[in-house]
Amino acid sequence: MDRLDAIRSHLYANGFSTIQALADALGASLATVRRDLQILEQEGAIDRVHGGARIADGSSVEVAFQEREKRHLSAKRAIATVAYDLLHPRSAIFLDAGTTVLQLARLIRINPMPLRIFTNGLTVAQEFLNVPNLEVVLLGGQLRSENASIVGPQAEAMLETIWFDQLFLGVSAVSPDGTIYSVDSAEASLNRRMLTRSANRFVLADSSKFGTMATYKVAPLNAAKVITDSGLSDQWRGELAGLGVDVTIADLGTKE
Amino acid sequence: MDRLDAIRSHLYANGFSTIQALADALGASLATVRRDLQILEQEGAIDRVHGGARIADGSSVEVAFQEREKRHLSAKRAIATVAYDLLHPRSAIFLDAGTTVLQLARLIRINPMPLRIFTNGLTVAQEFLNVPNLEVVLLGGQLRSENASIVGPQAEAMLETIWFDQLFLGVSAVSPDGTIYSVDSAEASLNRRMLTRSANRFVLADSSKFGTMATYKVAPLNAAKVITDSGLSDQWRGELAGLGVDVTIADLGTKE
DNA sequence: TGTTTTATGTCCAATATCAATCATATATGC
DNA sequence: GCATATATGATTGATATTGGACATAAAACA
């Protein structure tokens, strides 16, 4: 393994390292490490910062997913906060693999309560590592890279053996006629199955999702209660009321 | 959410951030961010470096696991390289959740070939996100925080429906009488099940594991072929020969 | 309301890092 | 084997970051 690979590997394993630490680990001088980092930076493999370097976004975890996670972040956090208040200790809940649901997972992590959590999201599961009083069960099946989720027939079969109190489902799009859509066929199928296995169903969707389309139909919106943010247009509020959908609006506040 | 939580959350989501970026994101001055980072550093939640801060080891992924990953790293890499050469394209393999096997996963990621990969390791699965020509299936079941693995009856049931060409098993310890031991009961049980579902079985164990004990018995060592490093003592080489175990020694070379 | 306490922002000297230059060691080509 | 090319390490002035001192604003308290 040449030195460039060693640096790549080191940064990949640690996420970040100081130049000094790299120099020590490789037995090379600071100047040499700096030069190597320049090369890796040009390749786009790493990002340099004063004093060190970090693995570039997309080398460790999926780019698009991380970007999506940041989009409408304050809305997602507001929605997650509302959802968090719906939880009660010792219940069994299912967390979908979406970015909004990930914010809810993060809230649970920071402010834990005893729960049995089921999920098909690797990122969600990862969030709960070493959090006390949680029993976490991950669905088994095919790994879908786009959002680090588990899908496929094995996951669906495993779902059939589980029943939970609350489902928190993130969605790709809500069509103008009030139907939930997904970008992936396997994911849509699994989502449909989730909706049949829960006593209480919540769709977490920031207001930007309303009126957009994706490829695969999941279910009509009134199959679940909806939690969204205050950016929702009056028109949509009226429409949802007409559809008989139970909507909770999370207040965005003024600043993040 | 107060500013400290916002910083924690920001760093948790991004792994690393410059002080300037934090100040911009929070609408606070550099001095304020610095002071907050001091507090978080004292809490042990973050590590500071020149120009920024990163989430502390253990806040994002498990501490002990990361430490274990670094121990005997060069031996693990050498072993992984030998194992990699055993792979053939389009075959179905199972990768255990151990740290040595993780190095093999990393090799596959860096130098990909078409494979169907089964695993019970979240870290292993994560490694394969967005790697082309891989079909990755994760076992479902309970999340075990210590090494981010999936265990339990659901995982064992799912194993029964799968058959693979090669199994690569990492081990906690190999007792003086040549028995594989594990630190966890559920993990030991799952490992035993793995051994019955594969045509070819390989135990990946660096030489430091030999002659140590753990709590739960997995299987006799001759249930699999062994790949270890050149640090193995002559005494052990003799003993393994006596047990009829097929051993491959990975050369450590001179330097990492 | 006035006082005290706490939190935040600005300024600046001390310190650390950076990138360019030069010297040296190693590898390559003839 | 010698000359050239390349890679690495040390040095140094320029630049960026740091933490403390001080000033100001906001909050808590009497």
Coordinates of C-alpha atoms (C1' of nucleotides) in Angstrom, one line a residue:
Chain A
M1 CA 0.0 0.0 0.0
D2 CA 1.5 3.3 -1.0
R3 CA 1.3 6.3 1.2
L4 CA -1.6 7.9 -0.6
D5 CA -3.7 4.8 0.0
A6 CA -2.6 4.8 3.6
I7 CA -3.7 8.4 4.1
R8 CA -7.0 7.7 2.4
S9 CA -7.5 4.6 4.5
H10 CA -6.6 6.4 7.7
L11 CA -9.0 9.3 7.0
Y12 CA -11.6 6.9 5.9
A13 CA -11.4 5.0 9.1
N14 CA -11.2 8.1 11.3
G15 CA -13.2 10.7 9.4
F16 CA -10.6 13.3 10.3
S17 CA -7.0 13.6 11.2
T18 CA -4.5 16.3 12.0
I19 CA -1.5 16.6 9.7
Q20 CA 0.7 15.9 12.7
A21 CA -1.2 12.7 13.5
L22 CA -0.9 11.6 9.9
A23 CA 2.8 12.3 9.8
D24 CA 3.3 10.3 13.0
A25 CA 1.2 7.4 11.7
L26 CA 3.0 7.2 8.4
G27 CA 6.5 8.0 9.6
A28 CA 6.7 10.9 7.1
S29 CA 7.4 14.5 7.5
L30 CA 4.8 17.2 7.7
A31 CA 5.8 18.6 4.4
T32 CA 5.3 15.2 2.7
V33 CA 1.9 14.7 4.2
R34 CA 0.9 18.2 3.1
R35 CA 2.0 17.4 -0.4
D36 CA 0.0 14.2 -0.4
L37 CA -3.0 15.9 0.9
Q38 CA -2.8 18.4 -1.9
I39 CA -3.0 15.6 -4.4
L40 CA -5.9 13.9 -2.6
E41 CA -7.7 17.2 -2.4
Q42 CA -7.3 17.7 -6.2
E43 CA -8.8 14.2 -6.6
G44 CA -11.7 15.3 -4.5
A45 CA -11.1 12.5 -2.1
I46 CA -10.6 14.7 0.9
D47 CA -11.3 18.2 2.3
R48 CA -8.5 20.1 3.9
V49 CA -8.9 22.4 6.8
H50 CA -6.4 24.3 8.9
G51 CA -4.4 21.8 10.8
G52 CA -5.7 18.6 9.2
A53 CA -7.9 17.0 6.6
R54 CA -11.1 15.1 6.5
I55 CA -12.6 12.5 4.2
A56 CA -14.7 14.2 1.6
D57 CA -18.5 14.0 1.7
G58 CA -19.5 11.1 -0.4
S59 CA -16.5 9.0 0.3
S60 CA -17.8 7.8 3.6
V61 CA -21.5 8.2 3.4
E62 CA -23.8 8.8 0.5
V63 CA -23.6 12.3 -1.0
A64 CA -27.1 12.8 -2.1
F65 CA -28.5 11.5 1.1
Q66 CA -26.4 13.9 3.2
E67 CA -27.4 16.8 1.0
R68 CA -31.0 15.9 1.2
E69 CA -30.6 15.7 5.0
K70 CA -29.6 19.3 5.1
R71 CA -32.4 20.6 2.9
H72 CA -35.3 22.1 4.8
L73 CA -33.4 21.1 7.9
S74 CA -35.2 23.5 10.3
A75 CA -38.5 22.3 9.0
K76 CA -37.5 18.7 9.5
R77 CA -36.3 19.4 13.0
A78 CA -39.6 21.2 13.9
I79 CA -41.6 18.3 12.6
A80 CA -39.4 15.8 14.5
T81 CA -40.0 17.7 17.7
V82 CA -43.7 17.4 17.3
A83 CA -43.4 13.7 16.5
Y84 CA -41.1 13.2 19.6
D85 CA -43.8 14.6 21.8
L86 CA -46.2 11.9 20.6
L87 CA -43.9 9.1 21.9
H88 CA -44.7 7.3 25.1
P89 CA -42.1 5.2 27.1
R90 CA -42.0 1.5 26.5
S91 CA -44.0 1.5 23.4
A92 CA -43.0 -0.1 20.1
I93 CA -42.4 2.2 17.2
F94 CA -41.2 1.9 13.6
L95 CA -39.0 4.5 12.1
D96 CA -38.7 4.7 8.3
A97 CA -35.5 5.4 6.5
G98 CA -36.2 9.0 5.5
T99 CA -34.2 12.1 6.3
T100 CA -37.0 13.7 8.4
V101 CA -37.4 10.5 10.4
L102 CA -33.6 10.6 11.0
Q103 CA -34.1 13.9 12.8
L104 CA -36.6 12.2 15.1
A105 CA -34.1 9.5 15.7
R106 CA -31.5 12.1 16.6
L107 CA -33.9 13.6 19.1
I108 CA -34.5 10.3 20.7
R109 CA -30.8 9.7 20.9
I110 CA -30.1 13.1 22.6
N111 CA -33.1 12.8 24.9
P112 CA -33.6 9.1 25.3
M113 CA -36.6 7.2 26.8
P114 CA -37.1 3.4 27.0
L115 CA -38.5 2.3 23.6
R116 CA -38.6 -0.7 21.3
I117 CA -37.6 0.7 18.0
F118 CA -37.9 -1.1 14.6
T119 CA -36.4 0.4 11.5
N120 CA -35.3 -0.3 8.0
G121 CA -32.8 2.6 7.9
L122 CA -29.1 1.9 8.5
T123 CA -28.5 5.6 9.4
V124 CA -31.4 5.5 11.8
A125 CA -30.1 2.3 13.5
Q126 CA -26.6 3.8 13.7
E127 CA -28.0 6.7 15.6
F128 CA -29.0 4.4 18.4
L129 CA -25.7 2.6 19.0
N130 CA -24.9 2.7 22.7
V131 CA -28.1 4.6 23.7
P132 CA -29.3 3.0 26.9
N133 CA -32.8 1.5 27.4
L134 CA -33.5 1.1 23.7
E135 CA -34.2 -2.2 22.0
V136 CA -33.4 -1.7 18.4
V137 CA -34.4 -4.2 15.7
L138 CA -33.3 -3.7 12.1
L139 CA -35.2 -5.3 9.2
G140 CA -33.2 -7.7 7.1
G141 CA -33.0 -7.7 3.4
Q142 CA -31.4 -5.9 0.4
L143 CA -29.3 -2.8 1.0
R144 CA -30.5 0.1 -1.0
S145 CA -27.6 2.5 -1.4
E146 CA -29.5 5.7 -2.2
N147 CA -30.7 6.2 1.3
A148 CA -29.0 3.4 3.2
S149 CA -32.3 1.5 3.7
I150 CA -33.2 -2.1 3.8
V151 CA -35.9 -3.2 1.3
G152 CA -37.1 -6.3 -0.6
P153 CA -39.1 -9.4 0.1
Q154 CA -37.1 -10.5 3.1
A155 CA -37.8 -7.1 4.8
E156 CA -41.5 -7.4 3.9
A157 CA -41.7 -10.9 5.4
M158 CA -40.0 -9.8 8.6
L159 CA -42.5 -6.9 8.9
E160 CA -45.4 -9.4 8.9
T161 CA -44.1 -10.8 12.2
I162 CA -44.1 -7.4 13.9
W163 CA -46.8 -5.1 15.2
F164 CA -46.1 -1.7 16.5
D165 CA -47.9 1.2 18.2
Q166 CA -46.7 4.0 16.1
L167 CA -45.3 4.3 12.6
F168 CA -43.3 7.3 11.5
L169 CA -43.1 7.4 7.7
G170 CA -41.1 9.8 5.7
V171 CA -42.3 10.4 2.1
S172 CA -40.7 11.4 -1.2
A173 CA -43.7 13.3 -2.5
V174 CA -47.3 14.0 -2.0
S175 CA -49.1 14.4 -5.3
P176 CA -51.6 17.2 -6.0
D177 CA -54.5 14.7 -5.5
G178 CA -53.2 13.8 -2.0
T179 CA -51.4 10.5 -2.7
I180 CA -48.1 9.5 -1.2
Y181 CA -45.5 8.7 -3.8
S182 CA -42.0 7.1 -3.6
V183 CA -39.0 7.2 -5.9
D184 CA -38.3 3.5 -5.5
S185 CA -40.6 0.6 -6.2
A186 CA -39.3 -1.7 -3.5
E187 CA -39.4 1.1 -1.0
A188 CA -43.0 1.9 -2.0
S189 CA -44.0 -1.7 -1.5
L190 CA -42.4 -1.9 1.9
N191 CA -44.0 1.4 2.9
R192 CA -47.4 0.0 2.1
R193 CA -46.7 -3.0 4.2
M194 CA -45.6 -0.8 7.1
L195 CA -48.9 1.0 7.1
T196 CA -50.8 -2.3 7.7
R197 CA -48.7 -3.2 10.7
S198 CA -49.2 -0.2 13.0
A199 CA -51.9 1.0 15.3
N200 CA -51.1 4.6 14.7
R201 CA -49.6 5.9 11.5
F202 CA -47.9 9.3 11.0
V203 CA -46.5 10.7 7.8
L204 CA -43.7 13.2 8.4
A205 CA -43.4 15.5 5.4
D206 CA -42.1 19.1 5.2
S207 CA -44.3 21.5 3.3
S208 CA -42.0 21.4 0.2
K209 CA -43.1 17.9 -0.5
F210 CA -46.7 18.8 -1.1
G211 CA -47.7 19.1 -4.7
T212 CA -44.7 17.2 -6.0
M213 CA -44.6 13.8 -7.8
A214 CA -42.4 10.7 -7.7
T215 CA -42.7 7.5 -9.6
Y216 CA -44.3 4.9 -7.4
K217 CA -47.6 5.2 -5.6
V218 CA -47.6 4.3 -1.9
A219 CA -51.0 5.1 -0.4
P220 CA -53.6 7.8 -0.1
L221 CA -52.6 10.4 2.4
N222 CA -55.5 9.8 4.7
A223 CA -54.1 6.4 5.5
A224 CA -52.1 8.2 8.1
K225 CA -52.0 11.4 10.2
V226 CA -49.8 14.1 8.8
I227 CA -47.2 16.2 10.5
T228 CA -45.8 19.1 8.5
D229 CA -44.4 22.6 9.0
S230 CA -46.0 26.0 8.9
G231 CA -44.8 26.6 5.4
L232 CA -47.8 24.7 4.1
S233 CA -50.0 26.9 1.8
D234 CA -53.6 27.8 2.8
Q235 CA -54.7 26.0 -0.4
W236 CA -53.2 22.7 0.8
R237 CA -54.5 23.2 4.3
G238 CA -58.0 23.5 2.8
E239 CA -57.4 20.5 0.5
L240 CA -56.2 18.3 3.3
A241 CA -59.2 19.3 5.4
G242 CA -61.4 18.3 2.5
L243 CA -59.7 14.9 2.3
G244 CA -60.4 14.3 6.0
V245 CA -56.7 14.1 6.8
D246 CA -55.6 14.8 10.3
V247 CA -52.9 17.4 10.1
T248 CA -50.5 18.8 12.7
I249 CA -48.5 21.9 11.8
A250 CA -45.1 22.3 13.4
D251 CA -44.2 25.9 14.1
L252 CA -40.9 26.9 12.4
G253 CA -40.3 29.7 14.8
T254 CA -38.2 32.6 13.5
K255 CA -34.7 31.2 13.4
E256 CA -33.1 27.8 13.3
Chain B
M1 CA -32.8 24.1 21.1
D2 CA -30.0 26.0 22.8
R3 CA -26.8 26.8 21.1
L4 CA -24.8 24.0 22.7
D5 CA -27.2 21.4 21.4
A6 CA -27.2 23.1 18.0
I7 CA -23.4 22.7 17.9
R8 CA -23.6 19.2 19.1
S9 CA -26.2 18.4 16.5
H10 CA -24.2 20.2 13.7
L11 CA -21.1 18.3 14.5
Y12 CA -22.9 15.1 14.9
A13 CA -24.4 15.4 11.5
N14 CA -21.2 16.5 9.8
G15 CA -18.5 14.9 11.8
F16 CA -16.4 18.0 11.6
S17 CA -16.8 21.7 11.2
T18 CA -14.6 24.8 11.2
I19 CA -15.3 27.4 13.8
Q20 CA -16.1 29.9 11.1
A21 CA -18.7 27.5 9.6
L22 CA -20.3 27.0 13.0
A23 CA -20.4 30.7 13.7
D24 CA -22.1 31.3 10.4
A25 CA -24.6 28.5 10.9
L26 CA -25.5 29.7 14.4
G27 CA -25.3 33.4 13.8
A28 CA -22.9 33.8 16.7
S29 CA -19.4 35.3 16.9
L30 CA -16.2 33.3 16.7
A31 CA -15.5 34.0 20.3
T32 CA -18.8 32.6 21.4
V33 CA -18.4 29.5 19.4
R34 CA -15.0 29.0 20.9
R35 CA -16.3 29.3 24.4
D36 CA -19.0 26.8 23.6
L37 CA -16.5 24.4 22.1
Q38 CA -14.5 24.7 25.3
I39 CA -17.5 23.6 27.3
L40 CA -18.3 20.7 25.0
E41 CA -14.7 19.7 25.0
Q42 CA -14.7 19.5 28.8
E43 CA -17.8 17.3 28.6
G44 CA -15.9 15.1 26.3
A45 CA -18.5 15.5 23.6
I46 CA -16.1 16.9 21.0
D47 CA -12.4 17.1 20.1
R48 CA -11.0 20.4 19.1
V49 CA -8.4 20.9 16.5
H50 CA -6.8 24.0 15.0
G51 CA -9.5 25.7 13.1
G52 CA -12.4 23.6 14.1
A53 CA -13.9 20.8 16.1
R54 CA -15.0 17.3 15.5
I55 CA -17.4 15.0 17.2
A56 CA -15.6 12.9 19.8
D57 CA -14.9 9.2 19.2
G58 CA -17.8 7.3 20.7
S59 CA -20.3 10.0 20.1
S60 CA -20.8 8.9 16.5
V61 CA -19.6 5.3 16.4
E62 CA -18.7 3.0 19.3
V63 CA -15.4 3.8 21.0
A64 CA -14.3 0.3 21.9
F65 CA -15.0 -0.9 18.4
Q66 CA -13.0 1.8 16.8
E67 CA -10.1 1.2 19.1
R68 CA -10.3 -2.5 18.5
E69 CA -10.3 -1.8 14.8
K70 CA -6.9 -0.1 15.1
R71 CA -5.3 -2.8 17.2
H72 CA -3.1 -5.1 15.2
L73 CA -4.2 -3.1 12.1
S74 CA -1.3 -4.2 9.9
A75 CA -1.9 -7.8 10.8
K76 CA -5.6 -7.4 10.0
R77 CA -4.8 -5.8 6.7
A78 CA -2.4 -8.6 5.7
I79 CA -5.0 -11.2 6.6
A80 CA -7.7 -9.4 4.7
T81 CA -5.4 -9.3 1.6
V82 CA -5.0 -13.0 1.7
A83 CA -8.8 -13.5 2.1
Y84 CA -9.5 -11.1 -0.8
D85 CA -7.4 -13.2 -3.1
L86 CA -9.7 -16.1 -2.3
L87 CA -12.8 -14.4 -3.7
H88 CA -14.1 -15.1 -7.1
P89 CA -16.5 -12.9 -9.0
R90 CA -20.2 -13.5 -8.8
S91 CA -20.0 -15.7 -5.8
A92 CA -22.1 -15.4 -2.7
I93 CA -20.1 -14.7 0.5
F94 CA -20.9 -13.9 4.1
L95 CA -19.0 -11.4 6.0
D96 CA -19.1 -11.5 9.8
A97 CA -19.2 -8.3 11.9
G98 CA -15.7 -8.4 13.2
T99 CA -12.9 -5.8 12.8
T100 CA -10.7 -8.1 10.7
V101 CA -13.5 -8.8 8.4
L102 CA -14.1 -5.1 8.1
Q103 CA -10.7 -4.7 6.6
L104 CA -11.7 -7.3 4.0
A105 CA -14.8 -5.3 3.3
R106 CA -12.7 -2.2 2.8
L107 CA -10.5 -4.0 0.3
I108 CA -13.6 -5.1 -1.6
R109 CA -14.8 -1.5 -1.6
I110 CA -11.6 -0.1 -2.9
N111 CA -11.1 -2.8 -5.4
P112 CA -14.6 -4.0 -6.3
M113 CA -15.7 -7.1 -8.1
P114 CA -19.3 -8.3 -8.7
L115 CA -20.4 -10.2 -5.6
R116 CA -23.4 -11.1 -3.6
I117 CA -22.6 -10.2 0.0
F118 CA -24.4 -11.2 3.1
T119 CA -23.5 -9.7 6.4
N120 CA -24.7 -9.1 10.0
G121 CA -22.4 -6.1 10.4
L122 CA -23.7 -2.5 10.1
T123 CA -20.2 -1.2 9.7
V124 CA -19.6 -3.8 7.0
A125 CA -22.8 -2.9 5.1
Q126 CA -22.1 0.8 5.4
E127 CA -18.8 0.1 3.6
F128 CA -20.6 -1.1 0.5
L129 CA -22.9 1.9 0.0
N130 CA -22.7 3.0 -3.6
V131 CA -20.2 0.4 -4.6
P132 CA -21.3 -0.8 -8.0
N133 CA -22.0 -4.4 -8.9
L134 CA -22.6 -5.5 -5.4
E135 CA -25.8 -7.0 -4.1
V136 CA -25.7 -6.5 -0.4
V137 CA -28.1 -8.3 2.0
L138 CA -28.1 -7.5 5.7
L139 CA -29.5 -9.9 8.2
G140 CA -32.4 -8.6 10.3
G141 CA -32.7 -8.7 14.0
Q142 CA -31.6 -7.1 17.2
L143 CA -28.9 -4.4 17.1
R144 CA -26.0 -5.2 19.3
S145 CA -24.2 -1.9 20.1
E146 CA -20.8 -3.3 21.1
N147 CA -19.8 -4.0 17.5
A148 CA -22.8 -2.7 15.5
S149 CA -23.9 -6.2 14.6
I150 CA -27.2 -7.8 14.1
V151 CA -28.0 -10.9 16.3
G152 CA -30.9 -12.8 17.7
P153 CA -33.5 -15.4 16.6
Q154 CA -34.7 -13.3 13.7
A155 CA -31.1 -13.2 12.3
E156 CA -30.7 -16.9 12.8
A157 CA -34.0 -17.6 11.1
M158 CA -33.0 -15.5 8.1
L159 CA -29.7 -17.3 7.9
E160 CA -31.5 -20.6 7.4
T161 CA -32.9 -19.3 4.1
I162 CA -29.4 -18.5 2.7
W163 CA -26.6 -20.6 1.5
F164 CA -23.2 -19.1 0.5
D165 CA -20.0 -20.1 -1.1
Q166 CA -17.6 -18.6 1.4
L167 CA -17.9 -17.5 5.0
F168 CA -15.4 -15.1 6.5
L169 CA -15.7 -15.2 10.3
G170 CA -13.8 -13.0 12.7
V171 CA -13.3 -14.4 16.2
S172 CA -12.9 -13.0 19.7
A173 CA -10.5 -15.7 21.0
V174 CA -9.0 -19.1 20.2
S175 CA -8.6 -21.1 23.4
P176 CA -5.4 -23.0 24.1
D177 CA -7.1 -26.3 23.2
G178 CA -8.1 -24.8 19.8
T179 CA -11.7 -23.8 20.3
I180 CA -13.2 -20.6 19.0
Y181 CA -14.8 -18.4 21.7
S182 CA -17.0 -15.3 21.6
V183 CA -17.7 -12.6 24.1
D184 CA -21.4 -12.6 23.4
S185 CA -23.9 -15.4 23.7
A186 CA -26.2 -14.4 20.9
E187 CA -23.2 -13.7 18.7
A188 CA -21.7 -17.2 19.4
S189 CA -25.0 -18.8 18.6
L190 CA -25.3 -16.9 15.3
N191 CA -21.7 -17.7 14.4
R192 CA -22.4 -21.4 14.9
R193 CA -25.4 -21.1 12.5
M194 CA -23.2 -19.3 9.9
L195 CA -20.8 -22.2 9.9
T196 CA -23.6 -24.6 8.8
R197 CA -24.7 -22.4 5.9
S198 CA -21.5 -22.2 3.9
A199 CA -19.6 -24.4 1.5
N200 CA -16.2 -22.9 2.5
R201 CA -15.5 -21.5 5.9
F202 CA -12.6 -19.2 6.8
V203 CA -11.7 -17.9 10.2
L204 CA -9.8 -14.6 10.1
A205 CA -7.8 -14.2 13.3
D206 CA -4.6 -12.3 13.9
S207 CA -2.0 -14.1 15.9
S208 CA -2.7 -12.2 19.1
K209 CA -6.0 -14.0 19.4
F210 CA -4.5 -17.5 19.8
G211 CA -4.2 -18.7 23.4
T212 CA -6.8 -16.3 24.7
M213 CA -10.2 -17.0 26.1
A214 CA -13.7 -15.4 25.9
T215 CA -16.9 -16.4 27.5
Y216 CA -19.0 -18.4 25.0
K217 CA -17.9 -21.4 23.0
V218 CA -18.5 -21.2 19.2
A219 CA -17.0 -24.2 17.5
P220 CA -13.7 -26.2 17.2
L221 CA -11.2 -24.4 15.1
N222 CA -11.1 -27.2 12.6
A223 CA -14.6 -26.4 11.5
A224 CA -13.0 -23.9 9.2
K225 CA -9.8 -23.0 7.5
V226 CA -7.7 -20.4 9.4
I227 CA -6.0 -17.3 8.0
T228 CA -3.7 -15.6 10.4
D229 CA -0.5 -13.5 10.4
S230 CA 3.2 -14.4 10.6
G231 CA 3.3 -13.4 14.3
L232 CA 2.0 -16.9 15.1
S233 CA 4.3 -18.8 17.4
D234 CA 6.0 -22.0 16.3
Q235 CA 4.3 -23.8 19.2
W236 CA 0.8 -22.8 17.8
R237 CA 1.8 -23.7 14.3
G238 CA 2.6 -27.2 15.5
E239 CA -0.5 -27.4 17.5
L240 CA -2.7 -26.4 14.6
A241 CA -1.0 -28.9 12.4
G242 CA -1.7 -31.5 15.1
L243 CA -5.4 -30.5 15.1
G244 CA -5.5 -31.0 11.3
V245 CA -6.4 -27.3 10.8
D246 CA -5.7 -25.8 7.4
V247 CA -3.7 -22.6 8.1
T248 CA -2.6 -19.8 5.8
I249 CA -0.1 -17.4 7.1
A250 CA -0.3 -13.8 5.8
D251 CA 3.1 -12.1 5.6
L252 CA 3.3 -8.9 7.6
G253 CA 6.2 -7.5 5.6
T254 CA 8.5 -5.0 7.3
K255 CA 6.4 -1.9 7.7
E256 CA 2.7 -1.0 7.6
Chain C
dT1 C1' -35.9 50.6 39.2
dG2 C1' -31.1 50.1 40.1
dT3 C1' -27.5 46.7 40.9
dT4 C1' -25.2 42.6 40.1
dT5 C1' -24.3 38.8 37.4
dT6 C1' -23.8 36.5 33.2
dA7 C1' -23.3 36.2 28.3
dT8 C1' -21.5 38.0 24.1
dG9 C1' -18.5 40.6 21.0
dT10 C1' -14.1 43.1 19.7
dC11 C1' -9.2 43.8 19.9
dC12 C1' -4.6 42.1 20.1
dA13 C1' -0.3 39.7 21.3
dA14 C1' 1.2 34.8 21.3
dT15 C1' 1.2 30.7 18.9
dA16 C1' 0.4 27.3 15.2
dT17 C1' -0.1 26.3 10.5
dC18 C1' 0.8 27.1 5.6
dA19 C1' 3.2 27.3 1.2
dA20 C1' 7.3 28.4 -1.1
dT21 C1' 12.3 27.8 -1.4
dC22 C1' 16.3 25.3 -0.9
dA23 C1' 19.2 21.2 0.3
dT24 C1' 19.5 16.4 0.4
dA25 C1' 18.4 11.6 -0.5
dT26 C1' 16.5 8.2 -3.5
dA27 C1' 15.1 6.4 -7.9
dT28 C1' 15.4 6.4 -12.9
dG29 C1' 17.4 6.4 -17.5
dC30 C1' 21.3 6.1 -20.4
Chain D
dG1 C1' 28.5 4.2 -13.1
dC2 C1' 27.2 8.8 -14.0
dA3 C1' 23.8 12.3 -14.9
dT4 C1' 19.3 13.5 -14.5
dA5 C1' 14.8 13.4 -12.6
dT6 C1' 12.0 12.8 -8.7
dA7 C1' 10.7 12.5 -3.9
dT8 C1' 11.4 13.9 0.7
dG9 C1' 12.9 16.8 4.6
dA10 C1' 14.3 21.3 6.7
dT11 C1' 13.9 26.4 6.9
dT12 C1' 11.4 30.7 6.8
dG13 C1' 8.3 34.6 6.0
dA14 C1' 3.4 35.0 5.5
dT15 C1' -1.0 34.0 7.1
dA16 C1' -4.6 32.1 10.2
dT17 C1' -6.1 30.7 14.6
dT18 C1' -6.0 31.0 19.6
dG19 C1' -7.0 32.6 24.2
dG20 C1' -6.9 36.5 27.3
dA21 C1' -8.2 41.3 28.4
dC22 C1' -11.6 44.6 28.0
dA23 C1' -16.1 46.7 26.7
dT24 C1' -20.8 46.2 26.0
dA25 C1' -25.4 44.1 26.0
dA26 C1' -28.7 41.2 28.1
dA27 C1' -30.6 38.8 32.0
dA28 C1' -31.3 37.9 36.9
dC29 C1' -32.0 39.6 41.2
dA30 C1' -33.2 42.6 45.0

